[in-house]
PDB file of C-alpha atoms and ligand atoms in Angstrom:
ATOM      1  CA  UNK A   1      -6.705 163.635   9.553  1.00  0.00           C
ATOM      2  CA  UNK A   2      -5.945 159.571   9.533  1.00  0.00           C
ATOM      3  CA  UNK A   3      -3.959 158.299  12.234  1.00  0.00           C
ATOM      4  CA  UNK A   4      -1.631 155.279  10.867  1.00  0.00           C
ATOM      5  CA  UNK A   5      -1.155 153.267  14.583  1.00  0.00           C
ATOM      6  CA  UNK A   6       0.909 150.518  13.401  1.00  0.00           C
ATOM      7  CA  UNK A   7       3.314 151.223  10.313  1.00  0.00           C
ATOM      8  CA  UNK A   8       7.118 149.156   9.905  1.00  0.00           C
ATOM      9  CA  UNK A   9       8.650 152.465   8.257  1.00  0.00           C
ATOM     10  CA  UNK A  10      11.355 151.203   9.943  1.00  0.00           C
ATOM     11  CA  UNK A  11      11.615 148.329   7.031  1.00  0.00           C
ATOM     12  CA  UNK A  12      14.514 147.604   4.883  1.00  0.00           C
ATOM     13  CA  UNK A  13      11.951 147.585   2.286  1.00  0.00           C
ATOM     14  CA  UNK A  14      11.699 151.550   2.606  1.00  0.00           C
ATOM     15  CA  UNK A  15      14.891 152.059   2.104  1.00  0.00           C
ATOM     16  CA  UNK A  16      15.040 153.724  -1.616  1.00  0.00           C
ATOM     17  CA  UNK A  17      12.054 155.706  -1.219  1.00  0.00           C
ATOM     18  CA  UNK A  18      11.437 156.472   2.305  1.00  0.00           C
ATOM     19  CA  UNK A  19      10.779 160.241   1.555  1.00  0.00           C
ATOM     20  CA  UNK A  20       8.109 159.359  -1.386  1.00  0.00           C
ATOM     21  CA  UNK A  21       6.728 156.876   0.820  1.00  0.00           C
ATOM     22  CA  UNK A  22       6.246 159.739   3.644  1.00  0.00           C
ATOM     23  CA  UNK A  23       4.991 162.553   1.316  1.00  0.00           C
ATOM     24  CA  UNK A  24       2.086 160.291  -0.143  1.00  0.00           C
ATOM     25  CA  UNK A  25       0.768 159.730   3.474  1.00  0.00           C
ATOM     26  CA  UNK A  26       0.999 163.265   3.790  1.00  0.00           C
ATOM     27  CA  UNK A  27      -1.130 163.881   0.911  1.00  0.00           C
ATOM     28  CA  UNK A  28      -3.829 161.612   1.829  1.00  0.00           C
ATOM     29  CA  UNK A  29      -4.264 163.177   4.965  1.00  0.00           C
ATOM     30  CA  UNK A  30      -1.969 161.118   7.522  1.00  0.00           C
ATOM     31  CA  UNK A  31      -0.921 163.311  10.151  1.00  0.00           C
ATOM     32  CA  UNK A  32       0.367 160.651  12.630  1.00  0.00           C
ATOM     33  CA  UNK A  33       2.000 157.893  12.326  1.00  0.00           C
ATOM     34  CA  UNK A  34       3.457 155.003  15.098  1.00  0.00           C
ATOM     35  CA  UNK A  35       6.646 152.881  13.884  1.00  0.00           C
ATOM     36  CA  UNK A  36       6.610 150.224  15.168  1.00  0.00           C
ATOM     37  CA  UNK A  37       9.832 148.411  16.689  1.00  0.00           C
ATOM     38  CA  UNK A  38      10.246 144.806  17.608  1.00  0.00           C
ATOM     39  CA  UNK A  39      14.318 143.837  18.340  1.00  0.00           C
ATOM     40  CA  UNK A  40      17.175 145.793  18.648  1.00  0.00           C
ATOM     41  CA  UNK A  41      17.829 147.022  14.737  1.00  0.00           C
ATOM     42  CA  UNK A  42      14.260 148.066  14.339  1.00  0.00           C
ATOM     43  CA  UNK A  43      13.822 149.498  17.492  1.00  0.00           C
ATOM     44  CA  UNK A  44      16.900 151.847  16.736  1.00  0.00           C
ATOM     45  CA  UNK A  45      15.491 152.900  13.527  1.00  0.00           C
ATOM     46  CA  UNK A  46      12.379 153.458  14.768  1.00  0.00           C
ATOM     47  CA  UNK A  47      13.594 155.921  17.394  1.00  0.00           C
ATOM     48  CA  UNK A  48      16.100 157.985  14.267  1.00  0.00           C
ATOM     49  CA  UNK A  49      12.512 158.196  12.596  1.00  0.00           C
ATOM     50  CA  UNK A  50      10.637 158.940  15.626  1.00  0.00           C
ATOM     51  CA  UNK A  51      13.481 161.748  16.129  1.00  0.00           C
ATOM     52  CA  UNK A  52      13.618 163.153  12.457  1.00  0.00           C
ATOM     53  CA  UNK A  53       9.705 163.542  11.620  1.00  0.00           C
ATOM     54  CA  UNK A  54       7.653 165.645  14.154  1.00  0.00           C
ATOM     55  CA  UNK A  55       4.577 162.989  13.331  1.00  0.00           C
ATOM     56  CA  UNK A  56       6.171 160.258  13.614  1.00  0.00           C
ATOM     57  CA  UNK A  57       6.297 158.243  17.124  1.00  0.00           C
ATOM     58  CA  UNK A  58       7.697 155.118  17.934  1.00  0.00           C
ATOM     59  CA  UNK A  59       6.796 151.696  20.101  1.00  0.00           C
ATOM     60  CA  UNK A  60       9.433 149.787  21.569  1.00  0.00           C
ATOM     61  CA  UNK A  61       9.085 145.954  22.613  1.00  0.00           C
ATOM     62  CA  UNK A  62      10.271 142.713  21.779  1.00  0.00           C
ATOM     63  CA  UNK A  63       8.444 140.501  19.072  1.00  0.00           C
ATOM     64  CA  UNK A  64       7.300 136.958  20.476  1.00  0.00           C
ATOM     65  CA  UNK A  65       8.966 135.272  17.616  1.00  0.00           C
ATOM     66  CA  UNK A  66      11.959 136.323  18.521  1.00  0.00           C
ATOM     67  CA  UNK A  67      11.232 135.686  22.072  1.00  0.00           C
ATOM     68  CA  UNK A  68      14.394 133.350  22.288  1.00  0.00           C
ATOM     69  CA  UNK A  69      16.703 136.249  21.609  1.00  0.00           C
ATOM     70  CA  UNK A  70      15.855 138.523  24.424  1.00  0.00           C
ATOM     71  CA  UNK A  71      18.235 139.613  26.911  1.00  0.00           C
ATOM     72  CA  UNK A  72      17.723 141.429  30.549  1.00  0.00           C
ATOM     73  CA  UNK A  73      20.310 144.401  29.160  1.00  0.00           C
ATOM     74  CA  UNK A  74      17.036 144.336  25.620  1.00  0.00           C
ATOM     75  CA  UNK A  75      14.852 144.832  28.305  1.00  0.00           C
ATOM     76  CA  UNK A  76      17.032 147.345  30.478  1.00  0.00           C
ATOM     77  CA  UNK A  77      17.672 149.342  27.033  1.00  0.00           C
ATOM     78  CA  UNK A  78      13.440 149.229  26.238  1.00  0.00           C
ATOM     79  CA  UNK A  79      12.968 150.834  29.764  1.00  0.00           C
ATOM     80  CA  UNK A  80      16.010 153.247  29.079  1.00  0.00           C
ATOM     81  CA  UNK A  81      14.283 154.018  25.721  1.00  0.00           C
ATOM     82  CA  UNK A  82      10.662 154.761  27.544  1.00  0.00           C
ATOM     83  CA  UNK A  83      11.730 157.790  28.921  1.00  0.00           C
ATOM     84  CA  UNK A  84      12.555 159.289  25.427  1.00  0.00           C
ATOM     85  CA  UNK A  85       9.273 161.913  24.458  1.00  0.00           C
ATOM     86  CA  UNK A  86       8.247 160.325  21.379  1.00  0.00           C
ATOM     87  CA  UNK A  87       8.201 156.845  22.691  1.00  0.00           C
ATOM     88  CA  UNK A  88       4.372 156.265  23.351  1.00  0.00           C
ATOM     89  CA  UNK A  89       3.912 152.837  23.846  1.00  0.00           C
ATOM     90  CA  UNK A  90       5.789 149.122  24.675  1.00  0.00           C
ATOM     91  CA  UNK A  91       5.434 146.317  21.947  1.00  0.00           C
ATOM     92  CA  UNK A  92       5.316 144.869  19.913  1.00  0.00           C
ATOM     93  CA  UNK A  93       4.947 142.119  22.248  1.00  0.00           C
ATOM     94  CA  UNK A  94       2.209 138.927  22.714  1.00  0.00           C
ATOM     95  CA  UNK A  95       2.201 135.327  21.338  1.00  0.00           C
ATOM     96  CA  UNK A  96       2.673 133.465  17.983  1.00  0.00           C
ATOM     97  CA  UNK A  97       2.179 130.343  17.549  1.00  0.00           C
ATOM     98  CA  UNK A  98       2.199 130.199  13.907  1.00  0.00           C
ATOM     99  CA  UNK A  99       5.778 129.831  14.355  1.00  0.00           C
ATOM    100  CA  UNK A 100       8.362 127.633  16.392  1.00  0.00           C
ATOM    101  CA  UNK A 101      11.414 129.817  16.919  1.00  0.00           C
ATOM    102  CA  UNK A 102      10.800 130.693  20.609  1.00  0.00           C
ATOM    103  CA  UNK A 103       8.953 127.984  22.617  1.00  0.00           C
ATOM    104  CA  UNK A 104       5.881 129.088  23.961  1.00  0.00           C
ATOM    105  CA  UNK A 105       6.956 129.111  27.664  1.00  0.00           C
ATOM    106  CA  UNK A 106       9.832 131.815  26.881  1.00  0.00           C
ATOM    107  CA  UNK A 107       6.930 133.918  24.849  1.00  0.00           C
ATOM    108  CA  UNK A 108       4.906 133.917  27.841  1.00  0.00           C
ATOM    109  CA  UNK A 109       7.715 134.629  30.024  1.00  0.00           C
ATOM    110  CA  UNK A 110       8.840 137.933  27.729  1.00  0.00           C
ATOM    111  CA  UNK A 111       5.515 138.814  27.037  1.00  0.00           C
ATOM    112  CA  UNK A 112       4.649 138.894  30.678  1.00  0.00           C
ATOM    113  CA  UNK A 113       8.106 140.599  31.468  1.00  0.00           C
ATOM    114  CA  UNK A 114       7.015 143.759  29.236  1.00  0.00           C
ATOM    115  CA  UNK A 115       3.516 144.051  30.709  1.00  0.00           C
ATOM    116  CA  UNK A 116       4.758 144.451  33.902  1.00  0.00           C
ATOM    117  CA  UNK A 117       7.610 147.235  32.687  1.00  0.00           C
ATOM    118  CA  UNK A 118       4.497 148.810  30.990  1.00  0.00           C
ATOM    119  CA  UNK A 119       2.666 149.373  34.637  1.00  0.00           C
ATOM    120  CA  UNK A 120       5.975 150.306  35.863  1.00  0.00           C
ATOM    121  CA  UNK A 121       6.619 153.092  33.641  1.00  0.00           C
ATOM    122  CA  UNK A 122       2.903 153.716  32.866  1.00  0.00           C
ATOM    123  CA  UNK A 123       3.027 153.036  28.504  1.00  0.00           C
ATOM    124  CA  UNK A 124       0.090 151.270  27.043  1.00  0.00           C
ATOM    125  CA  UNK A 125       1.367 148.085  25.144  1.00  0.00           C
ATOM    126  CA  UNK A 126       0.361 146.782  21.252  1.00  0.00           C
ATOM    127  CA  UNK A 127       0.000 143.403  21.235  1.00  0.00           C
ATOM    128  CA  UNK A 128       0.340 140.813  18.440  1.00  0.00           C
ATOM    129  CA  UNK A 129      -1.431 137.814  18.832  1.00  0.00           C
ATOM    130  CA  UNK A 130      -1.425 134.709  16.288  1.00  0.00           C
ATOM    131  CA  UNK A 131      -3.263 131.849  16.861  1.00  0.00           C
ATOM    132  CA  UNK A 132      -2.870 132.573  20.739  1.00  0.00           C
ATOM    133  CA  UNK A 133      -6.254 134.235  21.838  1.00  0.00           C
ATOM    134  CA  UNK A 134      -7.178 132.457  24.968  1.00  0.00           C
ATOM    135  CA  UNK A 135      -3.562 132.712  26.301  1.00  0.00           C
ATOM    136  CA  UNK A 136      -2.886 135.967  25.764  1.00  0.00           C
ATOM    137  CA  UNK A 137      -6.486 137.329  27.302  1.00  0.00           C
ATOM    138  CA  UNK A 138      -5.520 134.974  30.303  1.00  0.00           C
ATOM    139  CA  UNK A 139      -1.882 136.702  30.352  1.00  0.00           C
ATOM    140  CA  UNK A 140      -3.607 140.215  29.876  1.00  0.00           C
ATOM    141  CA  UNK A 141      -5.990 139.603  32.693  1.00  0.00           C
ATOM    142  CA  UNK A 142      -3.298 137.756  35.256  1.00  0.00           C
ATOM    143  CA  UNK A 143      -0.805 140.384  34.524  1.00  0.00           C
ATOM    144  CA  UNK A 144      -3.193 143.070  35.291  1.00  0.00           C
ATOM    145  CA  UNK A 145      -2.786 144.634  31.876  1.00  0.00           C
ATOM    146  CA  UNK A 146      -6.290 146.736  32.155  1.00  0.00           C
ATOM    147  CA  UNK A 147      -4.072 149.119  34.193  1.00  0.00           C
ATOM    148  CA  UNK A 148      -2.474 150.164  31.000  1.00  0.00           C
ATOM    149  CA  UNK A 149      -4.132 149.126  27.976  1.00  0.00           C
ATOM    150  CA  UNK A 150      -3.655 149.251  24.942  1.00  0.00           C
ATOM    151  CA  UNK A 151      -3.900 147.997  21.246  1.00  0.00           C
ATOM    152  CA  UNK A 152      -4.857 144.384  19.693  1.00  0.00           C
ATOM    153  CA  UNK A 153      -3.014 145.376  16.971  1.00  0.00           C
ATOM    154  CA  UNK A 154      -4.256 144.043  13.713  1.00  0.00           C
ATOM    155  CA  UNK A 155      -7.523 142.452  15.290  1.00  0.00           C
ATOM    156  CA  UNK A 156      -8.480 139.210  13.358  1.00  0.00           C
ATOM    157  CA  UNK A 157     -10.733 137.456  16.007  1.00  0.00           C
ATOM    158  CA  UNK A 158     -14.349 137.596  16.844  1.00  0.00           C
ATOM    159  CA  UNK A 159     -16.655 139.809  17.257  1.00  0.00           C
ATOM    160  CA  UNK A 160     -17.107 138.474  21.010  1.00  0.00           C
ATOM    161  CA  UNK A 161     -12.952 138.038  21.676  1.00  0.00           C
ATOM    162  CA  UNK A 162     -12.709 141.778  20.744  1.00  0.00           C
ATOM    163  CA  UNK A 163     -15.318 143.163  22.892  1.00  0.00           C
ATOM    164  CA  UNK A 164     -13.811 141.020  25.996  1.00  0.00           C
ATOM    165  CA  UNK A 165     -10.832 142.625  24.979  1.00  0.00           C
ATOM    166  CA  UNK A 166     -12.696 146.238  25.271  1.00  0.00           C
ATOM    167  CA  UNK A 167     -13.545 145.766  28.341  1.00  0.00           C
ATOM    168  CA  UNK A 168      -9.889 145.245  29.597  1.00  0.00           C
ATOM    169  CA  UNK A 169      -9.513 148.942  28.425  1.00  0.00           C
ATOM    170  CA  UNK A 170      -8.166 148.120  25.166  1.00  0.00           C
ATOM    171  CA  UNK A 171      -8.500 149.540  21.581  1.00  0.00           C
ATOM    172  CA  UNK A 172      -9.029 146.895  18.716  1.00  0.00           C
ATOM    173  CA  UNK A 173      -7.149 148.112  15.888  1.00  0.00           C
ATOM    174  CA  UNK A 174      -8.114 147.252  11.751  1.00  0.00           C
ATOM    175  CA  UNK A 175      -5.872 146.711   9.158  1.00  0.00           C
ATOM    176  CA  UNK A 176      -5.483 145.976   5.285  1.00  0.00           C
ATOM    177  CA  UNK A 177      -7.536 142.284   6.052  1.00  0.00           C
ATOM    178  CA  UNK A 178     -10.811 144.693   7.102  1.00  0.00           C
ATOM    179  CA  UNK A 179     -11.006 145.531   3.076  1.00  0.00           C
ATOM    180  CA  UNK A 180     -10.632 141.935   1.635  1.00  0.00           C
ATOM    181  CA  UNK A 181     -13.786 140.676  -0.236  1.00  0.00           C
ATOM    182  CA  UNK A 182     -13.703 137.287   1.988  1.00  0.00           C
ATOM    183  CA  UNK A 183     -12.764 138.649   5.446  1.00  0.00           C
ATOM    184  CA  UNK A 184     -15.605 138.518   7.499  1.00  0.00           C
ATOM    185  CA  UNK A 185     -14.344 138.255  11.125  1.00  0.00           C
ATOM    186  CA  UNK A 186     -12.583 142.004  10.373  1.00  0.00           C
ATOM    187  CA  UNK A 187     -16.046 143.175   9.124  1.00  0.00           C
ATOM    188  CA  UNK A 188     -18.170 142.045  11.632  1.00  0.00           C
ATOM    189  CA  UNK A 189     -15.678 143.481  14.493  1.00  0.00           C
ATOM    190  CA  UNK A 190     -16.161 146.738  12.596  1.00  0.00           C
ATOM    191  CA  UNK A 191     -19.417 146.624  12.662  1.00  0.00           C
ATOM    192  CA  UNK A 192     -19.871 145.543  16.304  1.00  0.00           C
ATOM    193  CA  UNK A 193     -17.024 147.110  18.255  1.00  0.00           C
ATOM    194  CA  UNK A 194     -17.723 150.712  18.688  1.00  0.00           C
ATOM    195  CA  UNK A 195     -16.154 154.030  17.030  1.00  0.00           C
ATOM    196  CA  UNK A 196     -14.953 154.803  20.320  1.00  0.00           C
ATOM    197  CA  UNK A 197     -12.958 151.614  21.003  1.00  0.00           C
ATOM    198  CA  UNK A 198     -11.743 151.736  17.116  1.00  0.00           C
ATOM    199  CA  UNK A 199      -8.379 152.310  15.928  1.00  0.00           C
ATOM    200  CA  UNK A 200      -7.010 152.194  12.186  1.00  0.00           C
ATOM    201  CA  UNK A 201      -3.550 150.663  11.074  1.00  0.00           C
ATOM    202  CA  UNK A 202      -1.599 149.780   8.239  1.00  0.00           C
ATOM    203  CA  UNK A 203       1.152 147.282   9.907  1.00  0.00           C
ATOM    204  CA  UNK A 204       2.847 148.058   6.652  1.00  0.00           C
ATOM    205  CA  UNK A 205       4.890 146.673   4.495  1.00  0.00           C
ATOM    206  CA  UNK A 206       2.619 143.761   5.554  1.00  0.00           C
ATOM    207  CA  UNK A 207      -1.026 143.350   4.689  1.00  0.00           C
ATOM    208  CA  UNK A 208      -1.797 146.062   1.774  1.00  0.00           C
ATOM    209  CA  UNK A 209      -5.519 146.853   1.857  1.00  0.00           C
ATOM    210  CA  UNK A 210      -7.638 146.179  -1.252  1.00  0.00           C
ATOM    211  CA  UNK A 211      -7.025 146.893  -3.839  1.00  0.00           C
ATOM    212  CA  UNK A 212      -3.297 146.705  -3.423  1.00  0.00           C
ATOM    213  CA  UNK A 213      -3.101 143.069  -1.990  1.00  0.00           C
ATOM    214  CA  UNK A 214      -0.137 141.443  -2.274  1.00  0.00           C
ATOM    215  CA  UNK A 215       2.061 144.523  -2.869  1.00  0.00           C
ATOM    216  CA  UNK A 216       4.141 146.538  -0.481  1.00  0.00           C
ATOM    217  CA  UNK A 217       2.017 148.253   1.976  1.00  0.00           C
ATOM    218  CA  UNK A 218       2.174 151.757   3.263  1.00  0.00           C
ATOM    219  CA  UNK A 219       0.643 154.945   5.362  1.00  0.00           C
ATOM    220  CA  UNK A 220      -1.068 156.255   2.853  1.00  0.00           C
ATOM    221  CA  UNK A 221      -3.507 153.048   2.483  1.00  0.00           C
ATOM    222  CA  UNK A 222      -4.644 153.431   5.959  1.00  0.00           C
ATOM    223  CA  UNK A 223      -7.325 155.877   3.965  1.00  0.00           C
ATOM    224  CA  UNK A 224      -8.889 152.810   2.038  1.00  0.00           C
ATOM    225  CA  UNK A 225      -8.847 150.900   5.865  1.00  0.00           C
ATOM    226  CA  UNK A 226     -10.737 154.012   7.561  1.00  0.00           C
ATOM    227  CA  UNK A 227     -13.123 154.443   4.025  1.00  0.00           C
ATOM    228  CA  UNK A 228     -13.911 150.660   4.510  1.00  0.00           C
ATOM    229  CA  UNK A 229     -14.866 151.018   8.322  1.00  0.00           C
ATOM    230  CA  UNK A 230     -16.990 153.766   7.311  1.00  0.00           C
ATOM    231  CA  UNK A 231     -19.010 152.176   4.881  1.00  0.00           C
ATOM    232  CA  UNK A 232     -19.636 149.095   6.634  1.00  0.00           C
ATOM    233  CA  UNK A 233     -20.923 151.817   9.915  1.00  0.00           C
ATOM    234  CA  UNK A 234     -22.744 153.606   7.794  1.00  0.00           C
ATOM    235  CA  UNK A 235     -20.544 156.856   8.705  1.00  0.00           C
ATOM    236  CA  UNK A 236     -18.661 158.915   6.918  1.00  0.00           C
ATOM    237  CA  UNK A 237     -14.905 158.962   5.945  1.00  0.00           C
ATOM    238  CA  UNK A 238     -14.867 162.027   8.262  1.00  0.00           C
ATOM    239  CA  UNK A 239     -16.203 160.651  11.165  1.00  0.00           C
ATOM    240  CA  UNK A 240     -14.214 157.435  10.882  1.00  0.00           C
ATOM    241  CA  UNK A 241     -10.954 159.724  10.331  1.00  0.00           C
ATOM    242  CA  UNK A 242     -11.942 161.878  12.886  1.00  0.00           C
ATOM    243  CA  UNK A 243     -12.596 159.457  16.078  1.00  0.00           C
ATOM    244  CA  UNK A 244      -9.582 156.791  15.317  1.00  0.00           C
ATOM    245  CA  UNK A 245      -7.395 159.537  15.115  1.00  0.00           C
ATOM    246  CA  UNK A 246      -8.839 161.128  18.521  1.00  0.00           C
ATOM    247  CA  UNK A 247      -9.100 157.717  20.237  1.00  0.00           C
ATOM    248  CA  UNK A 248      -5.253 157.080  19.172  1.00  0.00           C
ATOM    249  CA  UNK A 249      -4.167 160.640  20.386  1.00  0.00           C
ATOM    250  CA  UNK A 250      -6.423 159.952  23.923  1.00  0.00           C
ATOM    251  CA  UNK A 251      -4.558 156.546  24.303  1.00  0.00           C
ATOM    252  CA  UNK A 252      -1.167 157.529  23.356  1.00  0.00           C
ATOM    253  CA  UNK A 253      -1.814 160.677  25.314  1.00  0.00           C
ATOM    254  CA  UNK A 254      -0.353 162.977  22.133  1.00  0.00           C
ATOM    255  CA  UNK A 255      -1.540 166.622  22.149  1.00  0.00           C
TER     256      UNK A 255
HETATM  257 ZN1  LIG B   1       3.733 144.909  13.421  1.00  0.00          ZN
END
């Protein structure tokens, strides 16, 4: 069983062969998967998938690019949407510097926002962080996110960063960049972070694992980011399959 925490099903890109796309995670062995949704047409098509496939749940936020483009009634509708069954967690939400849409003080202000619905309706949140560490640790630990916790979804910092991170009772999740010959933050945070604080992702169609980088991404790769994790531990593919896929279930409290 392999436990896809971060997949964008909800992608245009999907939109010939959604059912293919599905079938071939099913044959590898993925037997949950969380879309992901991050402004108001995702989030909607994230919830029609959520509602369609038994194993598929969604996440609801606001993305901090698009941090500018938030409303209260967004953030109304995300708190509305929490109550739905399959909706296990907030977020996408966090900081990105890498780009210039939303000023940084209106990130903060939205990311902040949906920590504190997050302790109000008790979800853990996925966060996205790029080029943003130390603010978003000091917003995690101001906000009092440790109530909550959650995912650092698609974990590209250090070895140190993620285990600080840990200790504010969240997961650190790996993705596609944990298989790439010349990635070695990702490999070292495998190898130091441990099983039990270890989630696996895809954050498809973004960031295809090896040997598939540069094409479209999907579910079904999240086997070649759990196989990688569990060389590099010295475990096997079953015991890598087996705990991310418990640790997801514990923190998005799935039966
Ligand atoms: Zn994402």
């Amino acid at each position: 069983m392999l436990f896809d925490t971060h997949a964008h099903l909800n992608d245009t890109q999907y939109n010939e062969d959604l059912e293919e796309v599905i079938g071939r995670a099913e044959r590898e062995g993925v037997t949950h998967m969380v879309v992901v949704g991050f402004d108001r047409p995702t989030i909607e098509r994230a919830m029609q998938l959520a509602e369609t496939y038994d194993f598929i749940y969604a996440c609801v936020g606001w993305h901090p690019v698009d941090a500018i483009d938030m409303t209260e009634e967004d953030l109304v509708w995300i708190e509305e949407l929490t109550a739905h069954p399959k909706v296990v967690a907030i977020g996408e939400m966090g900081l990105d510097y890498h780009w210039d849409k939303s000023p940084k003080d209106i990130q903060k202000e939205v990311f902040r926002k949906q920590i504190r619905l997050a302790k109000k309706v008790k979800l853990p949140i996925v966060i996205h962080n790029r080029e943003a560490t130390a603010d978003i640790v000091g917003i995690l630990k101001e906000e009092g996110a440790e109530e909550v916790g959650g995912i650092m979804h698609c974990f590209s910092g250090s070895p140190e960063v993620a285990m600080e991170c840990v200790k504010m009772n969240f997961y650190i999740s790996l993705g596609g960049p944990v298989t790439f010959k010349n990635a070695k933050k990702p490999k070292e945070v495998a190898a130091e972070v441990p099983l039990e604080k270890l989630l696996i992702e895809t954050d498809c169609p973004y960031l295809a694992p090896h040997p598939y980088r540069g094409k479209r991404n999907e579910p079904s790769y999240v086997k070649l980011v759990a196989e990688q994790i569990a060389e590099i531990k010295g475990l096997t593919f079953e015991e890598v399959a087996e705990a991310t896929t418990r640790n997801a279930k514990k923190l998005f409290a799935i039966k």
